[in-house]
Short mmCIF file of C-alpha atoms and ligand atoms in Angstrom, two decimals:
data_model
loop_
_atom_site.label_atom_id
_atom_site.label_comp_id
_atom_site.label_asym_id
_atom_site.label_seq_id
_atom_site.Cartn_x
_atom_site.Cartn_y
_atom_site.Cartn_z
CA MET K 1 -0.04 -0.18 -0.03
CA TYR K 2 2.62 2.39 0.98
CA ILE K 3 5.11 1.29 -1.81
CA MET K 4 1.96 2.12 -4.68
CA ARG K 5 1.44 5.41 -2.78
CA ARG K 6 4.81 6.21 -2.92
CA ALA K 7 5.52 5.35 -6.75
CA ALA K 8 2.51 7.19 -8.14
CA VAL K 9 3.62 10.32 -5.70
CA GLY K 10 7.64 9.55 -7.14
CA TRP K 11 9.13 10.89 -4.10
CA GLY K 12 12.73 9.67 -5.49
CA ARG K 13 15.17 10.21 -2.55
CA LEU K 14 12.76 9.80 -0.41
CA SER K 15 11.05 6.71 -1.15
CA VAL K 16 14.32 4.93 0.19
CA VAL K 17 13.75 6.09 3.28
CA ILE K 18 10.32 5.58 3.51
CA SER K 19 11.54 1.82 2.59
CA ALA K 20 13.60 1.37 5.04
CA ARG K 21 11.67 2.32 7.65
CA ASP K 22 8.80 0.21 6.36
CA LEU K 23 10.95 -2.89 5.98
CA ARG K 24 12.40 -2.41 9.85
CA ALA K 25 8.85 -2.07 11.06
CA ASN K 26 7.71 -4.99 8.36
CA ASP K 27 10.76 -7.25 9.72
CA GLY K 28 8.21 -7.65 13.26
CA GLY K 29 10.89 -5.18 15.03
CA GLY K 30 7.90 -2.86 16.16
CA GLY K 31 9.14 -1.69 19.08
CA GLY K 32 10.88 1.39 20.40
CA GLU K 33 11.21 4.57 17.91
CA LEU K 34 10.12 2.38 15.09
CA SER K 35 7.00 1.74 15.64
CA PHE K 36 6.09 5.06 16.40
CA SER K 37 6.55 5.67 12.54
CA ARG K 38 3.54 3.07 12.13
CA THR K 39 1.17 4.68 13.73
CA ARG K 40 0.00 8.00 11.22
CA THR K 41 -3.17 7.44 9.80
CA ARG K 42 -3.84 7.43 6.30
CA THR K 43 -7.49 7.92 6.40
CA ARG K 44 -8.53 11.12 7.40
CA THR K 45 -12.04 12.37 5.28
CA ILE K 46 -13.12 15.96 6.56
CA THR K 47 -13.37 19.49 5.05
CA ALA K 48 -9.65 20.77 3.57
CA PRO K 49 -9.26 24.03 4.47
CA LEU K 50 -8.69 25.59 0.74
CA HIS K 51 -10.22 28.37 -1.16
CA THR K 52 -13.32 26.51 -1.85
CA SER K 53 -15.34 24.84 1.56
CA SER K 54 -16.48 22.18 -0.34
CA ALA K 55 -12.98 20.55 -1.48
CA LYS K 56 -12.35 17.50 -0.25
CA MET K 57 -9.10 15.31 1.22
CA THR K 58 -8.52 12.06 3.09
CA GLU K 59 -4.72 11.86 3.54
CA PRO K 60 -2.48 14.88 5.11
CA PHE K 61 -1.69 15.10 1.02
CA LEU K 62 -2.64 13.69 -1.85
CA PRO K 63 -0.56 13.16 -5.05
CA GLU K 64 -2.06 15.94 -6.73
CA HIS K 65 -1.18 18.53 -3.81
CA VAL K 66 2.58 17.30 -4.73
CA VAL K 67 3.20 20.98 -7.10
CA PHE K 68 7.00 21.41 -5.77
CA ASN K 69 8.44 17.70 -5.34
CA LYS K 70 12.09 19.25 -4.33
CA PRO K 71 14.57 19.71 -1.28
CA LYS K 72 12.92 22.18 0.56
CA VAL K 73 13.29 24.38 3.62
CA GLU K 74 11.03 25.41 6.44
CA LEU K 75 11.66 28.29 8.61
CA HIS K 76 8.30 28.42 10.93
CA VAL K 77 6.76 25.87 12.17
CA HIS K 78 5.35 24.51 16.02
CA LEU K 79 6.44 21.55 17.31
CA ASP K 80 3.28 21.34 19.16
CA GLY K 81 1.01 22.12 16.10
CA ALA K 82 3.11 19.26 14.13
CA ILE K 83 2.08 16.27 16.79
CA ARG K 84 0.48 12.94 15.29
CA VAL K 85 -3.10 12.69 16.28
CA GLN K 86 -2.52 8.95 16.26
CA THR K 87 0.15 9.77 18.79
CA ILE K 88 -2.12 11.82 20.79
CA LEU K 89 -4.34 8.82 21.25
CA ASP K 90 -1.60 5.83 22.04
CA VAL K 91 -0.02 8.44 24.86
CA ALA K 92 -3.64 9.41 26.38
CA LYS K 93 -3.94 5.42 26.55
CA ARG K 94 -0.38 4.41 27.87
CA ARG K 95 -1.14 7.68 31.01
CA GLY K 96 -5.06 7.05 31.07
CA ILE K 97 -5.93 10.12 30.36
CA SER K 98 -9.44 10.30 28.94
CA LEU K 99 -10.09 12.34 25.75
CA PRO K 100 -13.73 13.00 24.00
CA ALA K 101 -12.89 10.98 21.25
CA ASP K 102 -11.03 7.42 21.02
CA THR K 103 -10.40 7.24 17.42
CA VAL K 104 -8.26 9.10 15.11
CA GLU K 105 -11.17 10.23 13.06
CA GLY K 106 -13.26 11.23 16.05
CA LEU K 107 -10.05 12.96 18.18
CA THR K 108 -9.61 15.07 14.61
CA GLN K 109 -12.48 16.52 13.89
CA ILE K 110 -11.98 17.90 17.32
CA ILE K 111 -8.56 18.97 17.42
CA ILE K 112 -8.91 20.73 13.66
CA LEU K 113 -9.83 24.03 12.36
CA GLN K 114 -12.82 23.55 9.29
CA GLN K 115 -13.35 27.37 9.08
CA PRO K 116 -11.65 30.35 9.44
CA VAL K 117 -12.23 31.60 13.36
CA THR K 118 -9.64 34.00 15.07
CA LEU K 119 -5.95 33.72 16.48
CA THR K 120 -7.71 33.60 19.92
CA LYS K 121 -9.90 30.63 19.17
CA PHE K 122 -7.23 29.13 17.46
CA LEU K 123 -5.16 29.22 20.52
CA CYS K 124 -7.36 27.84 22.31
CA LYS K 125 -7.34 24.25 20.23
CA PHE K 126 -3.87 23.30 21.73
CA GLY K 127 -6.15 22.78 24.87
CA GLU K 128 -7.78 20.21 22.92
CA TYR K 129 -4.43 18.07 23.69
CA MET K 130 -1.48 19.99 25.17
CA HIS K 131 -2.68 18.29 28.53
CA VAL K 132 -1.95 14.43 27.00
CA ILE K 133 1.84 15.45 25.86
CA ALA K 134 2.88 17.75 28.56
CA GLY K 135 5.39 16.47 31.55
CA ASP K 136 5.78 12.88 29.92
CA ARG K 137 9.05 12.10 28.70
CA GLU K 138 8.63 9.30 26.21
CA ALA K 139 5.61 10.98 24.03
CA ILE K 140 8.34 14.52 23.82
CA LYS K 141 10.93 12.61 22.52
CA ARG K 142 8.13 11.16 20.19
CA ILE K 143 6.81 13.79 19.01
CA ALA K 144 10.07 15.72 18.29
CA TYR K 145 11.30 11.85 15.91
CA GLU K 146 7.96 11.60 14.22
CA PHE K 147 8.18 14.98 13.54
CA MET K 148 11.21 14.61 11.98
CA GLU K 149 9.88 11.83 9.76
CA ASP K 150 6.84 13.56 8.41
CA LYS K 151 8.88 16.57 7.52
CA ALA K 152 11.44 14.12 5.99
CA ARG K 153 8.59 12.72 3.59
CA GLU K 154 7.85 16.67 2.36
CA GLY K 155 10.46 16.31 1.21
CA VAL K 156 12.58 19.39 3.99
CA VAL K 157 15.74 19.52 3.92
CA TYR K 158 16.28 21.69 6.45
CA VAL K 159 13.86 22.07 9.50
CA GLU K 160 13.52 25.37 12.33
CA VAL K 161 11.19 23.75 14.27
CA ARG K 162 9.75 25.97 17.44
CA TYR K 163 8.15 25.38 21.08
CA SER K 164 7.26 26.61 23.97
CA PRO K 165 9.65 24.66 26.23
CA HIS K 166 7.63 25.86 29.59
CA LEU K 167 4.11 24.52 28.14
CA LEU K 168 5.65 21.02 27.73
CA ALA K 169 6.33 21.53 31.33
CA ASN K 170 5.28 20.57 34.46
CA THR K 171 7.82 21.36 37.41
CA LYS K 172 9.83 25.01 37.73
CA VAL K 173 7.03 26.24 35.50
CA GLU K 174 5.23 28.52 37.10
CA PRO K 175 1.75 28.39 36.92
CA ILE K 176 2.40 24.91 36.04
CA PRO K 177 0.22 24.55 32.05
CA TRP K 178 -2.89 23.18 31.26
CA ASP K 179 -4.31 21.94 34.64
CA GLN K 180 -1.13 19.28 35.41
CA LYS K 181 -0.27 18.57 39.14
CA GLU K 182 3.26 18.94 39.87
CA GLY K 183 5.52 16.42 38.55
CA ASP K 184 9.32 16.16 37.77
CA LEU K 185 9.95 17.41 34.45
CA SER K 186 11.23 21.15 33.88
CA PRO K 187 11.91 23.45 31.04
CA ASP K 188 15.13 22.63 30.40
CA GLU K 189 14.89 18.95 30.21
CA VAL K 190 11.94 19.30 28.09
CA VAL K 191 14.97 21.05 26.30
CA ARG K 192 17.23 18.13 25.89
CA LEU K 193 14.54 15.87 25.50
CA VAL K 194 13.26 17.79 21.75
CA ASN K 195 16.99 17.68 21.43
CA GLU K 196 17.29 13.82 21.37
CA GLY K 197 14.18 13.15 19.24
CA LEU K 198 15.09 15.62 16.77
CA ASN K 199 18.91 14.10 16.41
CA ASP K 200 17.35 10.45 16.50
CA GLY K 201 15.21 11.69 13.29
CA GLN K 202 18.54 13.24 11.69
CA ARG K 203 20.40 9.99 11.99
CA ASP K 204 16.90 8.15 10.64
CA PHE K 205 15.88 10.15 7.85
CA PRO K 206 16.98 12.73 4.78
CA ILE K 207 17.18 16.10 7.13
CA LYS K 208 18.31 18.22 9.12
CA ALA K 209 16.71 20.66 11.98
CA ARG K 210 17.34 23.42 14.30
CA SER K 211 15.15 24.15 17.42
CA ILE K 212 13.57 28.19 18.32
CA LEU K 213 12.21 28.52 21.05
CA CYS K 214 9.18 30.52 21.96
CA CYS K 215 8.51 32.99 25.03
CA LEU K 216 4.80 33.84 24.70
CA ARG K 217 3.38 36.62 24.29
CA HIS K 218 1.22 36.80 27.86
CA MET K 219 4.21 34.92 29.84
CA PRO K 220 6.29 37.41 30.52
CA SER K 221 8.05 35.86 33.32
CA TRP K 222 8.83 33.06 31.19
CA SER K 223 11.76 34.96 28.94
CA MET K 224 14.18 35.01 30.95
CA GLU K 225 14.91 31.63 30.96
CA VAL K 226 13.58 31.02 27.43
CA VAL K 227 16.76 32.86 26.67
CA LYS K 228 19.16 31.63 29.09
CA LEU K 229 17.76 28.11 28.12
CA CYS K 230 18.61 29.44 24.28
CA LYS K 231 22.40 30.10 25.68
CA LYS K 232 22.86 26.82 27.02
CA TYR K 233 21.38 25.42 24.31
CA ARG K 234 22.91 26.55 21.70
CA ASP K 235 25.61 24.27 20.36
CA LYS K 236 22.75 21.35 20.99
CA GLY K 237 20.54 22.30 17.98
CA VAL K 238 19.16 25.41 19.75
CA VAL K 239 19.20 28.15 17.22
CA ALA K 240 17.10 31.66 18.20
CA ILE K 241 14.66 32.69 20.15
CA ASP K 242 10.81 33.61 19.29
CA LEU K 243 7.93 35.79 20.58
CA ALA K 244 4.84 33.85 20.15
CA GLY K 245 1.38 33.86 21.26
CA ASP K 246 -1.91 36.20 21.30
CA GLU K 247 -0.62 39.45 19.82
CA SER K 248 -4.12 40.47 19.45
CA LEU K 249 -4.39 40.47 23.37
CA ASN K 250 -1.45 42.49 24.03
CA CYS K 251 0.45 44.73 21.40
CA GLU K 252 3.55 46.63 22.69
CA ALA K 253 5.62 43.83 23.95
CA PHE K 254 6.52 43.77 27.64
CA PRO K 255 9.86 44.97 29.58
CA GLU K 256 10.38 41.65 30.02
CA HIS K 257 10.29 40.37 26.39
CA ARG K 258 12.08 43.35 25.75
CA MET K 259 14.85 42.38 28.44
CA ALA K 260 15.32 39.06 27.22
CA TYR K 261 16.01 39.80 23.68
CA GLU K 262 18.99 42.00 24.73
CA LYS K 263 19.88 39.52 26.13
CA ALA K 264 19.88 37.49 23.06
CA VAL K 265 21.14 39.98 20.92
CA ARG K 266 24.09 40.08 23.01
CA SER K 267 24.21 36.40 23.10
CA GLY K 268 23.92 36.52 19.69
CA ILE K 269 21.42 34.48 20.18
CA HIS K 270 19.03 34.76 16.23
CA ARG K 271 15.58 36.33 16.73
CA THR K 272 12.33 35.88 15.03
CA VAL K 273 9.20 37.10 16.42
CA HIS K 274 5.76 36.59 15.37
CA ALA K 275 3.92 40.51 14.28
CA GLY K 276 1.63 41.54 12.27
CA GLU K 277 -0.18 38.09 11.88
CA VAL K 278 -3.62 39.84 13.43
CA GLY K 279 -1.49 42.20 15.32
CA PRO K 280 -1.06 46.35 13.72
CA PRO K 281 2.06 47.08 11.70
CA SER K 282 3.54 49.12 14.79
CA VAL K 283 3.68 45.38 16.30
CA VAL K 284 6.13 44.71 13.72
CA LYS K 285 7.80 47.61 13.63
CA GLU K 286 8.66 47.71 17.41
CA ALA K 287 9.54 43.30 16.60
CA VAL K 288 11.99 45.05 14.04
CA GLU K 289 12.93 48.45 15.70
CA VAL K 290 13.19 47.60 19.60
CA LEU K 291 13.33 42.90 20.02
CA LYS K 292 15.84 43.43 17.17
CA ALA K 293 13.98 40.46 15.30
CA GLU K 294 15.80 39.36 12.38
CA ARG K 295 13.07 37.72 10.54
CA VAL K 296 9.17 38.33 11.09
CA GLY K 297 6.96 35.63 11.71
CA HIS K 298 3.63 36.14 9.49
CA GLY K 299 4.03 39.91 9.10
CA TYR K 300 1.21 40.02 6.61
CA ARG K 301 -0.31 43.51 8.46
CA THR K 302 3.41 45.28 7.47
CA LEU K 303 1.48 45.97 4.39
CA GLU K 304 -0.85 48.73 5.68
CA ASP K 305 2.52 51.03 6.37
CA GLN K 306 3.83 51.70 3.39
CA ASP K 307 7.11 53.25 4.35
CA LEU K 308 7.68 50.00 6.99
CA TYR K 309 6.81 47.80 4.40
CA LYS K 310 9.97 49.48 1.52
CA LYS K 311 12.01 50.12 4.95
CA LEU K 312 11.88 46.19 5.52
CA LEU K 313 11.68 45.59 1.43
CA ALA K 314 15.51 47.35 1.19
CA GLN K 315 16.72 45.53 4.38
CA ASN K 316 15.96 42.47 2.63
CA MET K 317 13.95 41.34 5.94
CA HIS K 318 12.81 37.66 5.85
CA PHE K 319 8.70 37.06 6.25
CA GLU K 320 8.00 33.48 7.10
CA ILE K 321 4.45 33.24 5.71
CA CYS K 322 1.89 30.59 6.35
CA PRO K 323 -0.68 30.67 3.43
CA ILE K 324 -3.37 27.52 5.36
CA SER K 325 -2.91 29.02 8.58
CA SER K 326 -3.07 32.67 7.68
CA ARG K 327 -6.57 31.25 6.48
CA LEU K 328 -7.98 29.64 9.17
CA THR K 329 -6.50 31.98 12.06
CA GLY K 330 -8.32 34.75 10.55
CA ALA K 331 -4.95 36.41 10.00
CA CYS K 332 -6.17 37.01 6.58
CA ASP K 333 -9.06 37.13 3.89
CA SER K 334 -10.00 33.91 2.78
CA ASP K 335 -9.90 34.28 -0.84
CA PHE K 336 -6.66 32.83 -1.06
CA THR K 337 -6.17 35.16 -4.30
CA LYS K 338 -6.47 38.37 -2.25
CA HIS K 339 -3.47 36.72 0.06
CA PRO K 340 -0.27 39.20 1.01
CA VAL K 341 2.31 37.59 -0.29
CA ILE K 342 1.35 38.06 -3.81
CA ARG K 343 2.31 41.46 -3.26
CA PHE K 344 5.15 40.31 -1.54
CA ARG K 345 6.66 37.77 -4.56
CA GLU K 346 5.26 40.84 -7.02
CA ASP K 347 8.35 43.13 -4.96
CA GLY K 348 10.70 40.45 -4.79
CA ALA K 349 10.60 40.10 -0.73
CA ASN K 350 12.17 37.69 0.91
CA TYR K 351 10.58 35.14 2.41
CA SER K 352 9.15 31.49 2.98
CA LEU K 353 6.28 28.75 2.90
CA ASN K 354 5.40 27.08 5.95
CA THR K 355 2.38 24.92 7.46
CA ASP K 356 2.86 26.94 10.72
CA ASP K 357 0.40 24.50 12.65
CA PRO K 358 -0.39 21.43 10.19
CA LEU K 359 -2.25 19.47 12.61
CA ILE K 360 -4.43 21.86 13.92
CA PHE K 361 -5.04 23.34 10.30
CA ASN K 362 -5.00 19.43 8.76
CA SER K 363 -2.75 21.06 6.50
CA SER K 364 0.56 19.90 5.27
CA LEU K 365 3.98 21.67 3.22
CA HIS K 366 2.61 20.32 -0.08
CA LEU K 367 -0.90 21.47 0.90
CA ASP K 368 0.39 24.92 1.58
CA TYR K 369 2.62 25.38 -2.00
CA TYR K 370 -0.49 23.58 -3.84
CA THR K 371 -2.37 26.81 -2.44
CA ALA K 372 0.00 29.16 -3.40
CA GLN K 373 0.19 27.58 -7.29
CA LYS K 374 -3.16 27.14 -7.30
CA TYR K 375 -5.05 30.59 -6.31
CA MET K 376 -1.82 32.90 -5.78
CA GLY K 377 -0.21 32.26 -9.53
CA PHE K 378 3.15 30.47 -8.22
CA THR K 379 5.77 28.94 -10.38
CA GLU K 380 8.54 26.01 -9.94
CA GLU K 381 10.78 29.30 -10.32
CA GLU K 382 9.40 31.36 -7.54
CA PHE K 383 9.82 28.17 -4.97
CA GLN K 384 12.73 27.63 -6.10
CA ARG K 385 13.76 31.22 -5.23
CA LEU K 386 11.80 31.57 -2.34
CA ASN K 387 13.61 27.87 -0.89
CA ILE K 388 17.15 29.51 -2.24
CA SER K 389 15.97 32.85 -0.30
CA SER K 390 14.99 30.96 2.99
CA ALA K 391 17.67 29.18 3.66
CA GLN K 392 19.76 32.11 3.34
CA SER K 393 17.83 33.29 5.43
CA CYS K 394 18.38 30.62 8.47
CA PHE K 395 19.40 30.43 11.72
CA LEU K 396 22.63 27.71 10.76
CA PRO K 397 26.26 29.03 11.03
CA GLU K 398 27.44 30.60 7.74
CA GLU K 399 29.36 26.90 6.71
CA GLU K 400 26.10 25.19 7.09
CA LYS K 401 24.39 27.89 5.34
CA LYS K 402 26.90 27.70 2.19
CA ALA K 403 26.58 23.38 2.75
CA LEU K 404 22.38 23.72 2.51
CA LEU K 405 22.05 26.32 -0.30
CA ASN K 406 24.25 23.88 -2.65
CA GLN K 407 22.56 21.31 -1.43
CA LEU K 408 19.26 23.56 -2.83
CA HIS K 409 21.48 24.82 -5.92
CA GLU K 410 22.73 21.18 -6.84
CA ALA K 411 18.84 20.04 -6.99
CA TYR K 412 17.44 22.91 -8.39
CA GLY K 413 19.82 22.61 -11.38
CA MET K 414 21.23 25.81 -10.95
CA VAL K 415 25.07 26.68 -12.03
CA GLN K 416 26.61 28.03 -9.64
CA SER K 417 29.38 30.94 -9.82
CA THR K 418 32.75 29.96 -9.30
CA ALA K 419 34.64 32.71 -7.35
CA PHE K 420 38.08 32.92 -9.33
O1 LIG A 1 -0.18 30.63 14.23
C1 LIG A 1 0.50 31.44 15.84
N1 LIG A 1 0.39 32.34 16.22
C2 LIG A 1 0.54 33.19 17.34
N2 LIG A 1 0.97 31.78 18.34
C3 LIG A 1 1.18 30.93 17.65
C4 LIG A 1 0.39 30.19 16.20
N3 LIG A 1 0.79 29.09 16.31
C5 LIG A 1 1.10 28.39 17.35
N4 LIG A 1 1.58 29.36 18.35
C6 LIG A 1 2.28 29.95 19.75
O2 LIG A 1 3.67 28.92 19.81
C7 LIG A 1 3.23 28.41 20.89
C8 LIG A 1 4.51 27.44 21.01
O3 LIG A 1 4.66 26.92 19.76
C9 LIG A 1 2.45 27.44 20.69
O4 LIG A 1 1.98 26.88 22.00
C10 LIG A 1 1.08 28.12 20.58
O5 LIG A 1 0.57 28.94 22.02
#
């Protein structure tokens, strides 16, 4: 079954890895990490979040959604928004946690967004399942490992994945999130576990990952520890700090966030900020001018301040664009043909295409690319250009960035100029 699907899609290099995984799983190994890879659902039947709400989809991606079947770079995806539904069910069963549904189909219906809502409502969706994963060492390592498998399957060769260590902890975090009882898993250990899962994934799949630790707008008291964790784990896979959460609740960053970002600048930690997703252009301005963001998460509303937009274009500021997300969070018009990324493209801006939270949007990176092609006029050439820009704007050290760029140039058949 798997093999027939792979042949139809033609995943090239990836198929080798997936075959190897299937073989090992079929060998009856079943134990340890490999058993994780067998749990992915292949049978969702829900309304796909496309331009027209009548579009049906039965899988995270279908062959016809694969419009750019080449190596890709993804810079904006939340680990806690990219968990497999089956994993949530498995962990809940093991931990004796009851959920409102006990099948993949049932729980999917509860977790996913089918129609555009507000960012605030969207963020409530994490409450449907985070209590299952948080505080559980095995689950945290597992979601990081499975994330790598899923991204490799989408043809992503380099990913920067973000999460809040505090939201997955159950001790040394105040308040303890998700109504958990106090346990013994600290934010520091969460980072170690995620690193382990990502490293195991790097070993088993043709993908490289680095992580970004998130501060949350409504939890300023956590931010100093976030930047300390970025520093502590900078040589072990953490490359940057982010500020996520609800921009519509508090627009100006609290002093604690500012202090954390100042420390990040002093310590040479890279910086990105969710800004201009639903908040006004002033939030983008603050992100860039006060928090010294090197990339902007989303940034759609930058277009409402033409002076700011021109300035950021001139600086070659990178915008992390998430097409399907932007429709379902109500950040952008639900008509994709009016999406701000069309203007960014016409102006030759520096941006990436990303999934953001594929679990909640029931999406995949292929679906975002498909949407960009079908409704926004994206071409193969533009997909290549934006992936090169994404690689140039990633937070890897220069040498590793060069290697990634070489990998893309080679895969896209681009001749590189040689310096004599
Ligand atoms: O699109 C988004 N905008 C703002 N915040 C988000 C978005 N997606 C996820 N998170 C927030 O980031 C946390 C860490 O991963 C998530 O738990 C969620 O609260």
